[in-house]
Coordinates of C-alpha atoms in Angstrom, one line a residue:
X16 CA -51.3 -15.6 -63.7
X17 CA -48.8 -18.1 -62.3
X18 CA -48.0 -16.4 -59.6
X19 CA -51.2 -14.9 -58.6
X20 CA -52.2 -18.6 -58.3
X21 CA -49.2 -19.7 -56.0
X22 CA -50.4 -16.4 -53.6
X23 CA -53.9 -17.6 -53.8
X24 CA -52.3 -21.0 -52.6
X25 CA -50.6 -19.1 -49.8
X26 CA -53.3 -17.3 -48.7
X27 CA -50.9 -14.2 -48.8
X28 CA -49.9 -12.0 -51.8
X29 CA -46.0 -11.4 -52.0
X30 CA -46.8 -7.6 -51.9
X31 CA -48.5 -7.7 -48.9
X32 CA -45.6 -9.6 -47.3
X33 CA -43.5 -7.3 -48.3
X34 CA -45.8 -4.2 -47.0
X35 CA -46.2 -6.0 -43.8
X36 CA -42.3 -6.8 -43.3
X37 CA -41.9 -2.8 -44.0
X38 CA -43.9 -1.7 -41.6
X39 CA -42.4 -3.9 -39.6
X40 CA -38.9 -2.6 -39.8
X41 CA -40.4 0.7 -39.3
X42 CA -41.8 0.3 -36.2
X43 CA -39.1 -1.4 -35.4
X44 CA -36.5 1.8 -36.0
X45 CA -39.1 4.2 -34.4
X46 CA -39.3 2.0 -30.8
X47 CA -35.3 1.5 -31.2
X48 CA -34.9 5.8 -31.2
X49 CA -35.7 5.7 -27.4
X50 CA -32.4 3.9 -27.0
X51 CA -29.7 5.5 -29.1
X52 CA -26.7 6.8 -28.1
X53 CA -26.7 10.6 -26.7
X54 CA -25.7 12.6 -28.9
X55 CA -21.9 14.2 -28.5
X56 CA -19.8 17.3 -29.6
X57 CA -16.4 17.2 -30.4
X58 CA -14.9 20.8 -29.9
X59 CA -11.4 21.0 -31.2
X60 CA -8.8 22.8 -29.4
X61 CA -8.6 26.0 -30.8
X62 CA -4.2 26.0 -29.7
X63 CA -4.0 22.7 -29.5
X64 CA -1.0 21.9 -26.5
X65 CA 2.1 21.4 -27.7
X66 CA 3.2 17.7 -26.4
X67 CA -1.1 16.4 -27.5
X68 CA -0.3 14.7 -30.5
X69 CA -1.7 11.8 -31.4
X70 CA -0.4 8.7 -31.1
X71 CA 2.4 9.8 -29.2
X72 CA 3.2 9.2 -25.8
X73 CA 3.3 11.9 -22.9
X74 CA 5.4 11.0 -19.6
X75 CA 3.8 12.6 -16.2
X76 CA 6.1 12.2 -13.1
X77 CA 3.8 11.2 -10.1
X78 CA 4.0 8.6 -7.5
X79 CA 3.1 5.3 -6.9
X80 CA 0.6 4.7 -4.4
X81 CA 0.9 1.0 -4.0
X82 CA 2.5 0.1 -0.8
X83 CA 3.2 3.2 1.8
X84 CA 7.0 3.1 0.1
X85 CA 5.8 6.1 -2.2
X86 CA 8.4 5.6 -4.8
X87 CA 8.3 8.3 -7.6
X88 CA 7.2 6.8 -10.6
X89 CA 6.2 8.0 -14.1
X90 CA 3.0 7.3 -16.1
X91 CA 3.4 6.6 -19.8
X92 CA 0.1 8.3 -21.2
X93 CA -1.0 7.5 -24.8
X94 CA -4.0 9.6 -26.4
X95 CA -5.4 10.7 -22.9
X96 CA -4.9 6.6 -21.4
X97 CA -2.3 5.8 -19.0
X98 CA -0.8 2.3 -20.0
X99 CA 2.4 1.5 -18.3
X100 CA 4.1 2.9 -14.9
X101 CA 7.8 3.0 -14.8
X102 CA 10.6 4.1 -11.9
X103 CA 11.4 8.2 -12.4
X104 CA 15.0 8.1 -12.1
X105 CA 15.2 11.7 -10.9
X106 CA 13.4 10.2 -7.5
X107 CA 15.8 10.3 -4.6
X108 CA 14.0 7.0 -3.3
X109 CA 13.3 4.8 -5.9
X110 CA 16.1 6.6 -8.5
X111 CA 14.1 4.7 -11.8
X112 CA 13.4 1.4 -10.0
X113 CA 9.2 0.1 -9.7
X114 CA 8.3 -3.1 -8.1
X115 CA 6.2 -6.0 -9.6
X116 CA 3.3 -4.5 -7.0
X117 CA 3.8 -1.1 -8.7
X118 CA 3.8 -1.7 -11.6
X119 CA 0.5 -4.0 -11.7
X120 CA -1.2 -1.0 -9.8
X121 CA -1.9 0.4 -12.9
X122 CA -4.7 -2.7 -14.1
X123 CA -6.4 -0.9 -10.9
X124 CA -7.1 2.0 -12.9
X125 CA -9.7 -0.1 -16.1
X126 CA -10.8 -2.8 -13.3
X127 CA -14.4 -3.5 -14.2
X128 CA -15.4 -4.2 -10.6
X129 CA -14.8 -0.6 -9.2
X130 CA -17.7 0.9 -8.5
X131 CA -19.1 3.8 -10.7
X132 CA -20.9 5.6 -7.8
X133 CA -21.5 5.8 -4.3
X134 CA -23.7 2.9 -2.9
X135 CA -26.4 3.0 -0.1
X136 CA -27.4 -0.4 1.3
X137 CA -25.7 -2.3 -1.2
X138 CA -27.6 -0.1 -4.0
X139 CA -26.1 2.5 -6.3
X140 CA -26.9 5.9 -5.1
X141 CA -25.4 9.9 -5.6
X142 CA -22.8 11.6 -3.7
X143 CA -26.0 13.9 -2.5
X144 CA -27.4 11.2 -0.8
X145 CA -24.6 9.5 0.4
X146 CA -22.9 12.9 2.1
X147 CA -26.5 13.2 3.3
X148 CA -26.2 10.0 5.3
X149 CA -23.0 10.6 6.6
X150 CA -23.2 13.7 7.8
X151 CA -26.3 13.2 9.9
X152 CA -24.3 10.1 11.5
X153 CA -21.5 12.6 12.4
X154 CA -23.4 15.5 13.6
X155 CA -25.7 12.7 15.6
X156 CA -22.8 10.5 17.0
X157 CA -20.8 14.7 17.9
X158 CA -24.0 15.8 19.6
X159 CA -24.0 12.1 21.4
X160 CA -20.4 12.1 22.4
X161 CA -19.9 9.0 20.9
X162 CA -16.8 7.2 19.1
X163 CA -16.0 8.2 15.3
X164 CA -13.6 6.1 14.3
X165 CA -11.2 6.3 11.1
X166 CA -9.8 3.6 10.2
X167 CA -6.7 3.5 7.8
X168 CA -3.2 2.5 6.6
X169 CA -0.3 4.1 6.5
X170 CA -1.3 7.5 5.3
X171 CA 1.8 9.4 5.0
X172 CA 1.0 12.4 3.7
X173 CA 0.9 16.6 5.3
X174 CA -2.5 17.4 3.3
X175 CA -4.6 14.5 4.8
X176 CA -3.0 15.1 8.1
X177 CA -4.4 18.4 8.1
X178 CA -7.8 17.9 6.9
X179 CA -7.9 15.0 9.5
X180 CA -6.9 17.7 12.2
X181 CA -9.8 20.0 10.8
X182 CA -12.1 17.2 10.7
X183 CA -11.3 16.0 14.5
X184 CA -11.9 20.1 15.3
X185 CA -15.2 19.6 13.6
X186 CA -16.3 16.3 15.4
X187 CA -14.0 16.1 18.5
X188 CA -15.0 12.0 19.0
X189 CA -12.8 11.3 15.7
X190 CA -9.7 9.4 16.3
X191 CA -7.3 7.6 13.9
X192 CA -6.4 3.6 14.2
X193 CA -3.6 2.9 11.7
X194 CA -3.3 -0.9 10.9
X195 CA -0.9 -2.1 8.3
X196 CA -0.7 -5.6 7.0
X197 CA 2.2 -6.2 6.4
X198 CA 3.1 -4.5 9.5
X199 CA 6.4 -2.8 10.8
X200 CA 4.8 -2.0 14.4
X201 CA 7.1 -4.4 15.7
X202 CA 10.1 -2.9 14.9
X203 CA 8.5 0.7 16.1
X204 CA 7.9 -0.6 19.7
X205 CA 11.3 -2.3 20.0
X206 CA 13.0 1.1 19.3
X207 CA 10.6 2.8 21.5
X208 CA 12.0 0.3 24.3
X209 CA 15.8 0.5 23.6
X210 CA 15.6 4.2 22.1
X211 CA 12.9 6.2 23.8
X212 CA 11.6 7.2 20.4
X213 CA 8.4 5.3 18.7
X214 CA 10.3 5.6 14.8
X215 CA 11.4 3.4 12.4
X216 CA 15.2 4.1 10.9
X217 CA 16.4 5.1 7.6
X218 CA 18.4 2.2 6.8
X219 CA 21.1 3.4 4.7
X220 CA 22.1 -0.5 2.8
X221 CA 24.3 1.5 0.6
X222 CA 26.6 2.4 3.5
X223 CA 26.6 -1.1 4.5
X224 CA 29.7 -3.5 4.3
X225 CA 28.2 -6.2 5.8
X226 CA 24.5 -7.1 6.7
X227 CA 22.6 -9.6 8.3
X228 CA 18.9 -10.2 8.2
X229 CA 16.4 -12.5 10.5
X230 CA 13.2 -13.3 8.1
X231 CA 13.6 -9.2 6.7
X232 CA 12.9 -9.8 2.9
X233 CA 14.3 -6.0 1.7
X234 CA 14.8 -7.2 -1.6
X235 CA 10.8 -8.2 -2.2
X236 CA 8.2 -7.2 0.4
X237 CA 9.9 -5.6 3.6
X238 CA 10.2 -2.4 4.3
X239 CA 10.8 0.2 1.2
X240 CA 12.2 -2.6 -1.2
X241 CA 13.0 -0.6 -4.2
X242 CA 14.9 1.4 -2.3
X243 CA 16.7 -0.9 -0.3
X244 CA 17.4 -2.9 -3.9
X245 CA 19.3 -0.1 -5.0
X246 CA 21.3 0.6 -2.1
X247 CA 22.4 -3.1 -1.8
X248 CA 23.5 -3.2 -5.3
X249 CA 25.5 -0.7 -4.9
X250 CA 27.6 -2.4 -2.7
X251 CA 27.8 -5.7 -4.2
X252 CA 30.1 -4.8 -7.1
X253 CA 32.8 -7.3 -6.5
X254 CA 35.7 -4.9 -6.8
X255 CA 38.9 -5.4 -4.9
X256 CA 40.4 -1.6 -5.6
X257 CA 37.3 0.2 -4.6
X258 CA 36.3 -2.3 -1.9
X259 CA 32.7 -2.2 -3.1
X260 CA 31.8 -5.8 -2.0
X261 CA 29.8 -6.3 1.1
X262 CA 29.3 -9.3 2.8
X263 CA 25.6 -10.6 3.1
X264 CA 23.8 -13.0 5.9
X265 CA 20.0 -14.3 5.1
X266 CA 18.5 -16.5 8.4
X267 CA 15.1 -17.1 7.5
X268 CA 12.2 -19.8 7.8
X269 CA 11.4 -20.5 3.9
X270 CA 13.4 -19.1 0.6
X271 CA 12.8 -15.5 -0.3
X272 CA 14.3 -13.3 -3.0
X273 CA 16.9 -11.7 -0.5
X274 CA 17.6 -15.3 0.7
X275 CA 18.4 -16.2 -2.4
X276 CA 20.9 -13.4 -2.9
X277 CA 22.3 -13.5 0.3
X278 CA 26.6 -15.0 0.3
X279 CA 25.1 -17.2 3.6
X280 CA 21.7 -18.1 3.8
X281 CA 20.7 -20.3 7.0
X282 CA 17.3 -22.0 7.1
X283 CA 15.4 -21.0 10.8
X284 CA 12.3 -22.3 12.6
X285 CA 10.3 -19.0 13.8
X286 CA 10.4 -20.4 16.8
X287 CA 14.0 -20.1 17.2
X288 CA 14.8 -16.8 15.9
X289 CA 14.9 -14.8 18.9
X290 CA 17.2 -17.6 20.5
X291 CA 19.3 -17.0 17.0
X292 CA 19.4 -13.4 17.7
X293 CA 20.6 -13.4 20.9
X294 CA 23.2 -16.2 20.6
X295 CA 24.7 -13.7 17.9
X296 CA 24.6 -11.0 20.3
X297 CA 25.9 -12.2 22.9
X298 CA 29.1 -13.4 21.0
X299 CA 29.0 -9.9 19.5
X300 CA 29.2 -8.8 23.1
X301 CA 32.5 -10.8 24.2
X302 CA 34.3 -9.7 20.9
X303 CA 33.7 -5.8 21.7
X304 CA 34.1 -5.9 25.2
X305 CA 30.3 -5.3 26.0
X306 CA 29.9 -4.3 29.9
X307 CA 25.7 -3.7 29.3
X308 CA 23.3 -6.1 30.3
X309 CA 22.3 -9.3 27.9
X310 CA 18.6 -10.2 27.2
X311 CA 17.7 -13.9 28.1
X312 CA 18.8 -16.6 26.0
X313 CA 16.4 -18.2 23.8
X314 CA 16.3 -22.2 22.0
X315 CA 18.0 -22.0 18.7
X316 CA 19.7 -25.1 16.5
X317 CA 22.0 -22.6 14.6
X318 CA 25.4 -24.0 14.8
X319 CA 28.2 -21.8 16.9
X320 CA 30.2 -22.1 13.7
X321 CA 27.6 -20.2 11.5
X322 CA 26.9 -17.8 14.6
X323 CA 30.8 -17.3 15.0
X324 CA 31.6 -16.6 11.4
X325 CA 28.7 -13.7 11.4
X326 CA 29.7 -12.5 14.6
X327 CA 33.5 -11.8 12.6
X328 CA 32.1 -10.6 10.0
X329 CA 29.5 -7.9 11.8
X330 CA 32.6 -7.0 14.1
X331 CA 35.2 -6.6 11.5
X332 CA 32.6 -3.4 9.5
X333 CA 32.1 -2.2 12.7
X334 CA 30.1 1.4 11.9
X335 CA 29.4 0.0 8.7
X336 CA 27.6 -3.6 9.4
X337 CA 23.8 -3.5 10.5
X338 CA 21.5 -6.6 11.7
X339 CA 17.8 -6.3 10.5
X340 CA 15.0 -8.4 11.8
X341 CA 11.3 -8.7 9.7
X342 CA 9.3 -10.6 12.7
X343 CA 6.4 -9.3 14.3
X344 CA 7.8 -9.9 17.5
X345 CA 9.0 -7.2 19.8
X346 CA 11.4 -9.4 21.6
X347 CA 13.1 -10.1 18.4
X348 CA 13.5 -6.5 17.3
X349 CA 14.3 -5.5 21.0
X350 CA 17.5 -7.7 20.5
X351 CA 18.5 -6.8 17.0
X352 CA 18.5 -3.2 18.2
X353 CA 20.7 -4.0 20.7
X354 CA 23.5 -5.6 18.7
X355 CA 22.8 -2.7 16.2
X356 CA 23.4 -0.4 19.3
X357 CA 27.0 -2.8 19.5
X358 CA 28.0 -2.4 16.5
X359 CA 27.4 1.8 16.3
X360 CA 25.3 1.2 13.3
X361 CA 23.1 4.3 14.6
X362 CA 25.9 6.7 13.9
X363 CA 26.0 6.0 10.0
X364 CA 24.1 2.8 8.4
X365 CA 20.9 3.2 11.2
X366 CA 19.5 6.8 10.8
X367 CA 16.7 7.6 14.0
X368 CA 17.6 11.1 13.8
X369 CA 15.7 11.1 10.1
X370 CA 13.2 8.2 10.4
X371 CA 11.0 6.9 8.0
X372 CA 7.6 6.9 7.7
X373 CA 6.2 3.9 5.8
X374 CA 4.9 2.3 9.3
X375 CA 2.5 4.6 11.5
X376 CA 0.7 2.3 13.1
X377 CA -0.2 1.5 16.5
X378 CA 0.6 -1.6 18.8
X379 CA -2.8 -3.0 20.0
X380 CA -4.5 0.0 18.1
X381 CA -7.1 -2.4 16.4
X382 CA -7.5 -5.2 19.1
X383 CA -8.9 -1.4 20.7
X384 CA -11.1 0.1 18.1
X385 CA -12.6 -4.0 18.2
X386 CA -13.6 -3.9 21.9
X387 CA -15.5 -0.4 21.2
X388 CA -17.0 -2.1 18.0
X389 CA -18.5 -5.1 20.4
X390 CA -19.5 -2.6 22.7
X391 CA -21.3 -0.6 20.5
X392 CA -19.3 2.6 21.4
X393 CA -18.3 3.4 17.4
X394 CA -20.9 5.7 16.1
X395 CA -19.7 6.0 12.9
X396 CA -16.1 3.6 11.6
X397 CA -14.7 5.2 8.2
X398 CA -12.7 2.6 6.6
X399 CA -10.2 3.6 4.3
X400 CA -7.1 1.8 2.8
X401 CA -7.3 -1.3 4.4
X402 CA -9.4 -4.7 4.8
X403 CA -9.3 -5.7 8.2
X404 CA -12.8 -8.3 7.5
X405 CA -10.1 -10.1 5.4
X406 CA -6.2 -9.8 6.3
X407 CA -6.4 -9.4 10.1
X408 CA -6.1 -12.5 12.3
X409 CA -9.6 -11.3 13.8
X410 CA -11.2 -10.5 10.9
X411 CA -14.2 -13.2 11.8
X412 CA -14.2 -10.9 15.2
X413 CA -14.1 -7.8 13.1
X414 CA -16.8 -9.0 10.9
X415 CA -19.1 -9.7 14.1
X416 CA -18.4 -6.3 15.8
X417 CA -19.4 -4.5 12.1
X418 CA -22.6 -5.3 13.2
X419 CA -22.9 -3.5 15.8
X420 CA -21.3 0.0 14.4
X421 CA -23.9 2.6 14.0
X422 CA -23.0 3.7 10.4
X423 CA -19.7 1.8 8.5
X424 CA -18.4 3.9 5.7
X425 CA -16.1 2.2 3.3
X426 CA -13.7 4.9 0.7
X427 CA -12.7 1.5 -0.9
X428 CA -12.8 1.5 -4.8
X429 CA -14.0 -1.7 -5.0
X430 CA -15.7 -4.4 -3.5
X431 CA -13.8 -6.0 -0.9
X432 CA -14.8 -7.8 1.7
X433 CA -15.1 -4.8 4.3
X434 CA -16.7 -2.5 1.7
X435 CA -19.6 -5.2 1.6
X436 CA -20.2 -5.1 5.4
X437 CA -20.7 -1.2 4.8
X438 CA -23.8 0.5 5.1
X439 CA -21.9 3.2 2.8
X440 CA -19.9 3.0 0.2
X441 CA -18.2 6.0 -1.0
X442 CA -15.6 5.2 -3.2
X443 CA -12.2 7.1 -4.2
X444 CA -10.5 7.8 -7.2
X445 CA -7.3 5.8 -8.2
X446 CA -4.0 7.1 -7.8
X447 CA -3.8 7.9 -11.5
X448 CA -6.7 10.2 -10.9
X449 CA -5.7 12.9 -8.1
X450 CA -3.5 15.1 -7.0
X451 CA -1.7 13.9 -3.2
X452 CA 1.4 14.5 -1.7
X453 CA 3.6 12.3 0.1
X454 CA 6.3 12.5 2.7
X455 CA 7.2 8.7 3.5
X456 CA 10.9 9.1 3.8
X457 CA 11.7 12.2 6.3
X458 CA 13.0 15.2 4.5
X459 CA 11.9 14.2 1.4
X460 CA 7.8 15.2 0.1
X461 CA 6.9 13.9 -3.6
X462 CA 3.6 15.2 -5.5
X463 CA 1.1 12.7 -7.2
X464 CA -0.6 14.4 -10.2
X465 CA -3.8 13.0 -12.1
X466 CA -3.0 11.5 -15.5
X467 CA -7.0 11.6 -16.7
X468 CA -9.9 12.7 -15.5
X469 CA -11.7 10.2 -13.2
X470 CA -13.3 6.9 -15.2
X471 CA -16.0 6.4 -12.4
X472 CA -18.4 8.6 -10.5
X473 CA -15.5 8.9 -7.3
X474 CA -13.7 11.2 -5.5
X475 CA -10.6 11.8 -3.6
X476 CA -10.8 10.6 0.1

């Protein structure tokens, strides 16, 4: 009777709250069943492989797709996830080494930003729809005869060179602009000049008993660094019997990692490093009895004391000492080649014969494909590998000629600032999640393999 008089009170009986709430719940569940997970089956291998078990790790040699380098590497795998990238020591190249770039190319991989499908004006779309739109835009700008245009780094690799030649049989308007920031197109010109032959050397550092470097950071960003890390430990093992020690010369504009290894490091204004250069040269010259012309001297406030003391020690490892030079200057290369050419460091350190290929790129290739952009010659631009809107000193110029391109496709993963000019996004997978072959260093061609199947809707370029 109490408490039939306090639910009177309420105006509600406690049982009919608690049938209400009930229902509630109920309809609750029901409304929430259009929104469960899809249901999944778990099939276990009938002969399971030997190396899956859980918990333990699985090692797949591939290789590393950072930089154009293409150092073998190996991906540590546990239950079906890569998580760590290491050097494979069985790699002629890299022989177990992995840069800090390298090895941070794996957080690539679980980035939350890539994109999970193709995307059509800025809006998520299917691969149907987005081959749709760019094949009309190819068959339109072939039947036109106007510009297709792919634009790429450093792609180093025989299968993509010969799909690009099929696709360029298909649409004969197709042409490739390789651009490369960093680049090395410098150092391919200058040899070009001096050389007759548009390639960049296999520098053998290991051969090396005594080297000198203008702003050419080999031991962090320049060049093939792993590599060249290697090779120029090898001879700095201070050894008097063996006569392992080489000598080591570092003239640069601010502190690097090779400039802080170097035995003589000598600070140097950009604008006086070709002056530097050819002041070294040309002493070079009188102590080997050069008869050959001398480039044009240049302003430089390195003191004859410094320049003499390199010019001994280049001279004295004759066939063994090489000069390297990391400006984007042609002039600059132009003369290191030519004290290179002094010292016969093409007959055993300097190797043209066997180039490498880690720079492909073209001298004025992009200032080019920018004039067609503004001119509205460039049907269709692919964009793959690169971010010329960001990294290119004309990427405000680059960003105002996009408009102007027909149809801009963008293979970039993830949004960059190029991808976002795009009217077509089609994203490829990561490294860790195709097959590709490489053949950066001449002779030598190294296999990528997939570690897992692809995380995102993508596909390999």
């Amino acid at each position: 009777r109490k408490q039939a008089a306090e639910d009177a009170a309420d105006g509600i009986k406690r049982r009919d709250f608690l049938q209400l709430m009930a229902g509630s719940f109920a309809a609750l569940a029901a409304g929430g069943c259009q929104f469960k997970k899809p249901s999944e089956k778990i099939v276990p291998a009938l002969v399971a492989p030997e190396e899956a078990v859980p918990g333990q790790a699985v090692w797949y040699a591939t290789t590393c797709a950072a930089c154009p380098a293409a150092c073998g590497a190996l991906a540590k795998v546990l239950d079906g996830r890569p998580i760590k990238l290491e050097g494979n020591p069985e790699h002629p190249v890299s022989r177990g080494g992995l840069c800090a770039r390298g090895q941070a190319s794996l957080l690539d991989l679980y980035d939350s930003q890539r994109y999970a499908s193709p995307r059509i004006a800025s809006q998520p779309a299917d691969w149907d729809a987005a081959d749709l739109e760019v094949i009309r835009a190819l068959e339109r700008a072939s039947q036109s005869g106007k510009a297709i245009r792919l634009l790429s780094s450093t792609w180093a690799s025989p299968t993509a060179r010969a799909e690009l030649a099929r696709l360029r049989a298909r649409f004969p308007t197709l042409r490739q602009v390789v651009y490369d920031e960093p680049s090395l197109l410098a150092s391919l010109e200058a040899h070009r000049l001096t050389h007759g032959r548009r390639a960049l050397p296999t520098y053998h550092l290991e051969k090396a008993k005594a080297i000198v470097s203008f702003d050419a950071d080999f031991l962090g960003t320049w060049g093939s660094p792993v590599q060249f890390t290697r090779d120029w430990a090898a001879r700095r093992k201070p050894d008097a019997e063996l006569n392992l020690m080489s000598w080591h010369a570092q003239f640069e504009a601010r502190m690097s990692p090779t400039g802080a290894n170097a035995d003589l490091r000598v600070p140097l204004k950009p604008s006086e490093r070709y002056g530097a250069i050819v002041a070294l040269g040309r002493l070079i010259a009188q102590k080997t009895g050069w008869s050959g012309a001398l480039p044009a001297s240049g302003p430089t406030s390195v003191s004859r004391s410094i320049l003499l003391q390199t010019a001994d020690a280049l001279v004295a490892e004759r066939r063994r000492a090489l000069v390297l030079c990391g400006a984007d200057d042609v002039a600059s290369q132009a003369a290191a080649n030519w004290i290179n050419q002094m010292l016969r460091a093409y007959e055993a350190v300097a190797d043209l014969a066997r180039p490498s290929l880690i720079a492909e790129g073209e001298i004025g290739g992009l200032a080019s494909l920018l004039n067609e952009m503004s001119d509205g010659k460039v049907a269709v631009l692919i964009v793959r590998g690169c971010n010329p809107a960001q990294d290119h000193p004309r990427a405000g110029e680059f960003r105002k000629a996009a408009a102007k391109v027909g149809l801009l496709v963008s293979l970039a993963g993830r949004p960059d600032e190029t991808a976002k000019l795009a009217h077509v996004v089609c994203p490829e997978h990561h490294p860790l999640e195709s097959w590709a072959d490489h053949d950066a260093h001449a002779g030598l061609i190294s296999l990528s393999q997939p570690t897992l199947s692809p995380l995102r809707g993508t596909r390999d370029a």
